[in-house]
Amino acid sequence: QVQLVESGGGFVQPGVSLRLSCAASGSIFRIHAMGWYRQAPGKQRELVAVITSGGSTNYADSVKGRFTISRDNAKNTVYLQMNSLKPEDTAVYYCNAEYGLGSDSWGQGTQVTVSS
């Protein structure tokens, strides 16, 4: 199994930046993709960004050009750099890891609130 622990959320004003971190442990050698999802109040959870073991990335249209997903293999950590934050980015952000044959794990979530 894979365990995930997120950190880095907070309360910020529009326009500033935040970086989320997701540290993976356990059967990390089986991970073939990691991603960030978010869920705002009253809305469904949605994909924000994903990075594969080969380094390919994909982003939701709403965050392209503002968010960057990256990874540090030595630290078994994936990051989400969020720039030019907007109030509509307010949500609980979850880290996800896909591993093995159709398995996935979720972190506990970290709150990001963007408000003036």
PDB file of C-alpha atoms in Angstrom:
ATOM      1  CA  GLN A   1       0.000   0.000   0.000  1.00  0.00           C
ATOM      2  CA  VAL A   2       0.886   3.661  -0.354  1.00  0.00           C
ATOM      3  CA  GLN A   3       0.418   6.293   2.332  1.00  0.00           C
ATOM      4  CA  LEU A   4       0.218   9.995   1.534  1.00  0.00           C
ATOM      5  CA  VAL A   5       0.597  13.030   3.774  1.00  0.00           C
ATOM      6  CA  GLU A   6      -0.150  16.512   2.461  1.00  0.00           C
ATOM      7  CA  SER A   7       0.995  19.838   3.827  1.00  0.00           C
ATOM      8  CA  GLY A   8       1.191  23.471   2.827  1.00  0.00           C
ATOM      9  CA  GLY A   9      -2.378  24.712   2.745  1.00  0.00           C
ATOM     10  CA  GLY A  10      -3.481  27.969   4.278  1.00  0.00           C
ATOM     11  CA  PHE A  11      -5.434  31.197   4.095  1.00  0.00           C
ATOM     12  CA  VAL A  12      -4.076  33.664   1.552  1.00  0.00           C
ATOM     13  CA  GLN A  13      -5.103  36.754  -0.350  1.00  0.00           C
ATOM     14  CA  PRO A  14      -5.800  36.704  -4.083  1.00  0.00           C
ATOM     15  CA  GLY A  15      -2.732  36.911  -6.243  1.00  0.00           C
ATOM     16  CA  VAL A  16      -0.259  35.282  -3.888  1.00  0.00           C
ATOM     17  CA  SER A  17       1.375  31.872  -4.117  1.00  0.00           C
ATOM     18  CA  LEU A  18       1.297  28.664  -2.111  1.00  0.00           C
ATOM     19  CA  ARG A  19       3.121  25.373  -2.469  1.00  0.00           C
ATOM     20  CA  LEU A  20       1.509  22.120  -1.448  1.00  0.00           C
ATOM     21  CA  SER A  21       3.581  19.044  -0.657  1.00  0.00           C
ATOM     22  CA  CYS A  22       2.614  15.386  -0.679  1.00  0.00           C
ATOM     23  CA  ALA A  23       4.993  12.874   0.860  1.00  0.00           C
ATOM     24  CA  ALA A  24       4.539   9.245  -0.136  1.00  0.00           C
ATOM     25  CA  SER A  25       5.593   6.187   1.819  1.00  0.00           C
ATOM     26  CA  GLY A  26       5.051   2.457   1.602  1.00  0.00           C
ATOM     27  CA  SER A  27       5.094   0.710  -1.765  1.00  0.00           C
ATOM     28  CA  ILE A  28       6.310   3.777  -3.615  1.00  0.00           C
ATOM     29  CA  PHE A  29       8.049   1.697  -6.261  1.00  0.00           C
ATOM     30  CA  ARG A  30       4.601   0.672  -7.498  1.00  0.00           C
ATOM     31  CA  ILE A  31       3.400   4.238  -8.074  1.00  0.00           C
ATOM     32  CA  HIS A  32       2.898   5.109 -11.735  1.00  0.00           C
ATOM     33  CA  ALA A  33       1.159   8.469 -11.342  1.00  0.00           C
ATOM     34  CA  MET A  34       0.489  11.066  -8.675  1.00  0.00           C
ATOM     35  CA  GLY A  35      -1.915  13.924  -8.799  1.00  0.00           C
ATOM     36  CA  TRP A  36      -3.668  16.704  -6.993  1.00  0.00           C
ATOM     37  CA  TYR A  37      -7.438  16.967  -6.806  1.00  0.00           C
ATOM     38  CA  ARG A  38      -9.611  19.542  -5.129  1.00  0.00           C
ATOM     39  CA  GLN A  39     -13.126  19.732  -3.804  1.00  0.00           C
ATOM     40  CA  ALA A  40     -14.915  22.982  -3.137  1.00  0.00           C
ATOM     41  CA  PRO A  41     -18.042  23.148  -0.940  1.00  0.00           C
ATOM     42  CA  GLY A  42     -21.047  21.786  -2.788  1.00  0.00           C
ATOM     43  CA  LYS A  43     -18.981  20.642  -5.759  1.00  0.00           C
ATOM     44  CA  GLN A  44     -17.542  17.367  -6.972  1.00  0.00           C
ATOM     45  CA  ARG A  45     -13.904  16.534  -6.545  1.00  0.00           C
ATOM     46  CA  GLU A  46     -11.966  17.510  -9.661  1.00  0.00           C
ATOM     47  CA  LEU A  47      -8.529  16.817 -11.063  1.00  0.00           C
ATOM     48  CA  VAL A  48      -6.112  19.720 -10.778  1.00  0.00           C
ATOM     49  CA  ALA A  49      -2.849  18.254 -12.035  1.00  0.00           C
ATOM     50  CA  VAL A  50      -1.173  14.906 -12.511  1.00  0.00           C
ATOM     51  CA  ILE A  51       2.403  13.738 -13.089  1.00  0.00           C
ATOM     52  CA  THR A  52       3.328  10.268 -14.273  1.00  0.00           C
ATOM     53  CA  SER A  53       6.360   8.198 -13.355  1.00  0.00           C
ATOM     54  CA  GLY A  54       7.728   9.153 -16.759  1.00  0.00           C
ATOM     55  CA  GLY A  55       7.421  12.838 -15.958  1.00  0.00           C
ATOM     56  CA  SER A  56       4.452  13.672 -18.158  1.00  0.00           C
ATOM     57  CA  THR A  57       2.085  16.248 -16.732  1.00  0.00           C
ATOM     58  CA  ASN A  58      -1.491  17.270 -17.304  1.00  0.00           C
ATOM     59  CA  TYR A  59      -3.493  20.162 -15.881  1.00  0.00           C
ATOM     60  CA  ALA A  60      -7.074  21.277 -15.583  1.00  0.00           C
ATOM     61  CA  ASP A  61      -7.786  24.159 -17.939  1.00  0.00           C
ATOM     62  CA  SER A  62      -8.643  26.388 -14.989  1.00  0.00           C
ATOM     63  CA  VAL A  63      -5.110  26.184 -13.579  1.00  0.00           C
ATOM     64  CA  LYS A  64      -2.947  26.005 -16.693  1.00  0.00           C
ATOM     65  CA  GLY A  65      -0.256  28.644 -16.624  1.00  0.00           C
ATOM     66  CA  ARG A  66      -0.711  29.259 -12.889  1.00  0.00           C
ATOM     67  CA  PHE A  67      -0.077  25.886 -11.225  1.00  0.00           C
ATOM     68  CA  THR A  68       2.899  23.582 -11.654  1.00  0.00           C
ATOM     69  CA  ILE A  69       3.152  19.986 -10.486  1.00  0.00           C
ATOM     70  CA  SER A  70       6.611  18.563  -9.858  1.00  0.00           C
ATOM     71  CA  ARG A  71       8.275  15.784  -7.954  1.00  0.00           C
ATOM     72  CA  ASP A  72      11.417  15.072  -5.985  1.00  0.00           C
ATOM     73  CA  ASN A  73      12.126  11.368  -6.328  1.00  0.00           C
ATOM     74  CA  ALA A  74      14.821  11.451  -3.648  1.00  0.00           C
ATOM     75  CA  LYS A  75      12.259  12.709  -1.140  1.00  0.00           C
ATOM     76  CA  ASN A  76       9.315  10.703  -2.521  1.00  0.00           C
ATOM     77  CA  THR A  77       7.423  13.968  -2.604  1.00  0.00           C
ATOM     78  CA  VAL A  78       5.177  15.649  -5.138  1.00  0.00           C
ATOM     79  CA  TYR A  79       4.587  19.382  -5.093  1.00  0.00           C
ATOM     80  CA  LEU A  80       1.907  21.683  -6.409  1.00  0.00           C
ATOM     81  CA  GLN A  81       3.151  25.229  -6.886  1.00  0.00           C
ATOM     82  CA  MET A  82       0.140  27.508  -7.066  1.00  0.00           C
ATOM     83  CA  ASN A  83       0.673  31.046  -8.310  1.00  0.00           C
ATOM     84  CA  SER A  84      -1.741  33.906  -8.887  1.00  0.00           C
ATOM     85  CA  LEU A  85      -4.304  32.294  -6.642  1.00  0.00           C
ATOM     86  CA  LYS A  86      -7.939  33.227  -7.128  1.00  0.00           C
ATOM     87  CA  PRO A  87     -10.942  32.961  -4.800  1.00  0.00           C
ATOM     88  CA  GLU A  88     -12.286  30.182  -7.018  1.00  0.00           C
ATOM     89  CA  ASP A  89      -9.213  28.097  -6.125  1.00  0.00           C
ATOM     90  CA  THR A  90     -10.596  27.787  -2.593  1.00  0.00           C
ATOM     91  CA  ALA A  91     -11.048  24.095  -1.834  1.00  0.00           C
ATOM     92  CA  VAL A  92      -9.723  21.137   0.051  1.00  0.00           C
ATOM     93  CA  TYR A  93      -6.790  19.805  -1.948  1.00  0.00           C
ATOM     94  CA  TYR A  94      -6.138  16.074  -1.958  1.00  0.00           C
ATOM     95  CA  CYS A  95      -3.098  14.159  -3.094  1.00  0.00           C
ATOM     96  CA  ASN A  96      -3.657  10.922  -4.984  1.00  0.00           C
ATOM     97  CA  ALA A  97      -1.354   8.091  -5.992  1.00  0.00           C
ATOM     98  CA  GLU A  98      -2.155   5.442  -8.572  1.00  0.00           C
ATOM     99  CA  TYR A  99      -0.179   2.261  -8.123  1.00  0.00           C
ATOM    100  CA  GLY A 100      -0.115  -1.392  -8.967  1.00  0.00           C
ATOM    101  CA  LEU A 101      -3.078  -2.712 -10.919  1.00  0.00           C
ATOM    102  CA  GLY A 102      -5.881  -0.235 -10.456  1.00  0.00           C
ATOM    103  CA  SER A 103      -5.161   0.738  -6.863  1.00  0.00           C
ATOM    104  CA  ASP A 104      -5.055   4.248  -5.527  1.00  0.00           C
ATOM    105  CA  SER A 105      -4.512   6.060  -2.265  1.00  0.00           C
ATOM    106  CA  TRP A 106      -5.629   9.443  -1.002  1.00  0.00           C
ATOM    107  CA  GLY A 107      -4.172  11.860   1.463  1.00  0.00           C
ATOM    108  CA  GLN A 108      -6.167  13.457   4.249  1.00  0.00           C
ATOM    109  CA  GLY A 109      -6.582  16.747   2.400  1.00  0.00           C
ATOM    110  CA  THR A 110      -5.331  20.253   3.064  1.00  0.00           C
ATOM    111  CA  GLN A 111      -7.489  23.380   3.042  1.00  0.00           C
ATOM    112  CA  VAL A 112      -6.645  26.254   0.730  1.00  0.00           C
ATOM    113  CA  THR A 113      -8.664  29.428   1.193  1.00  0.00           C
ATOM    114  CA  VAL A 114      -8.173  32.432  -1.075  1.00  0.00           C
ATOM    115  CA  SER A 115      -9.945  35.532   0.110  1.00  0.00           C
ATOM    116  CA  SER A 116      -9.399  39.221   0.612  1.00  0.00           C
TER     117      SER A 116
END
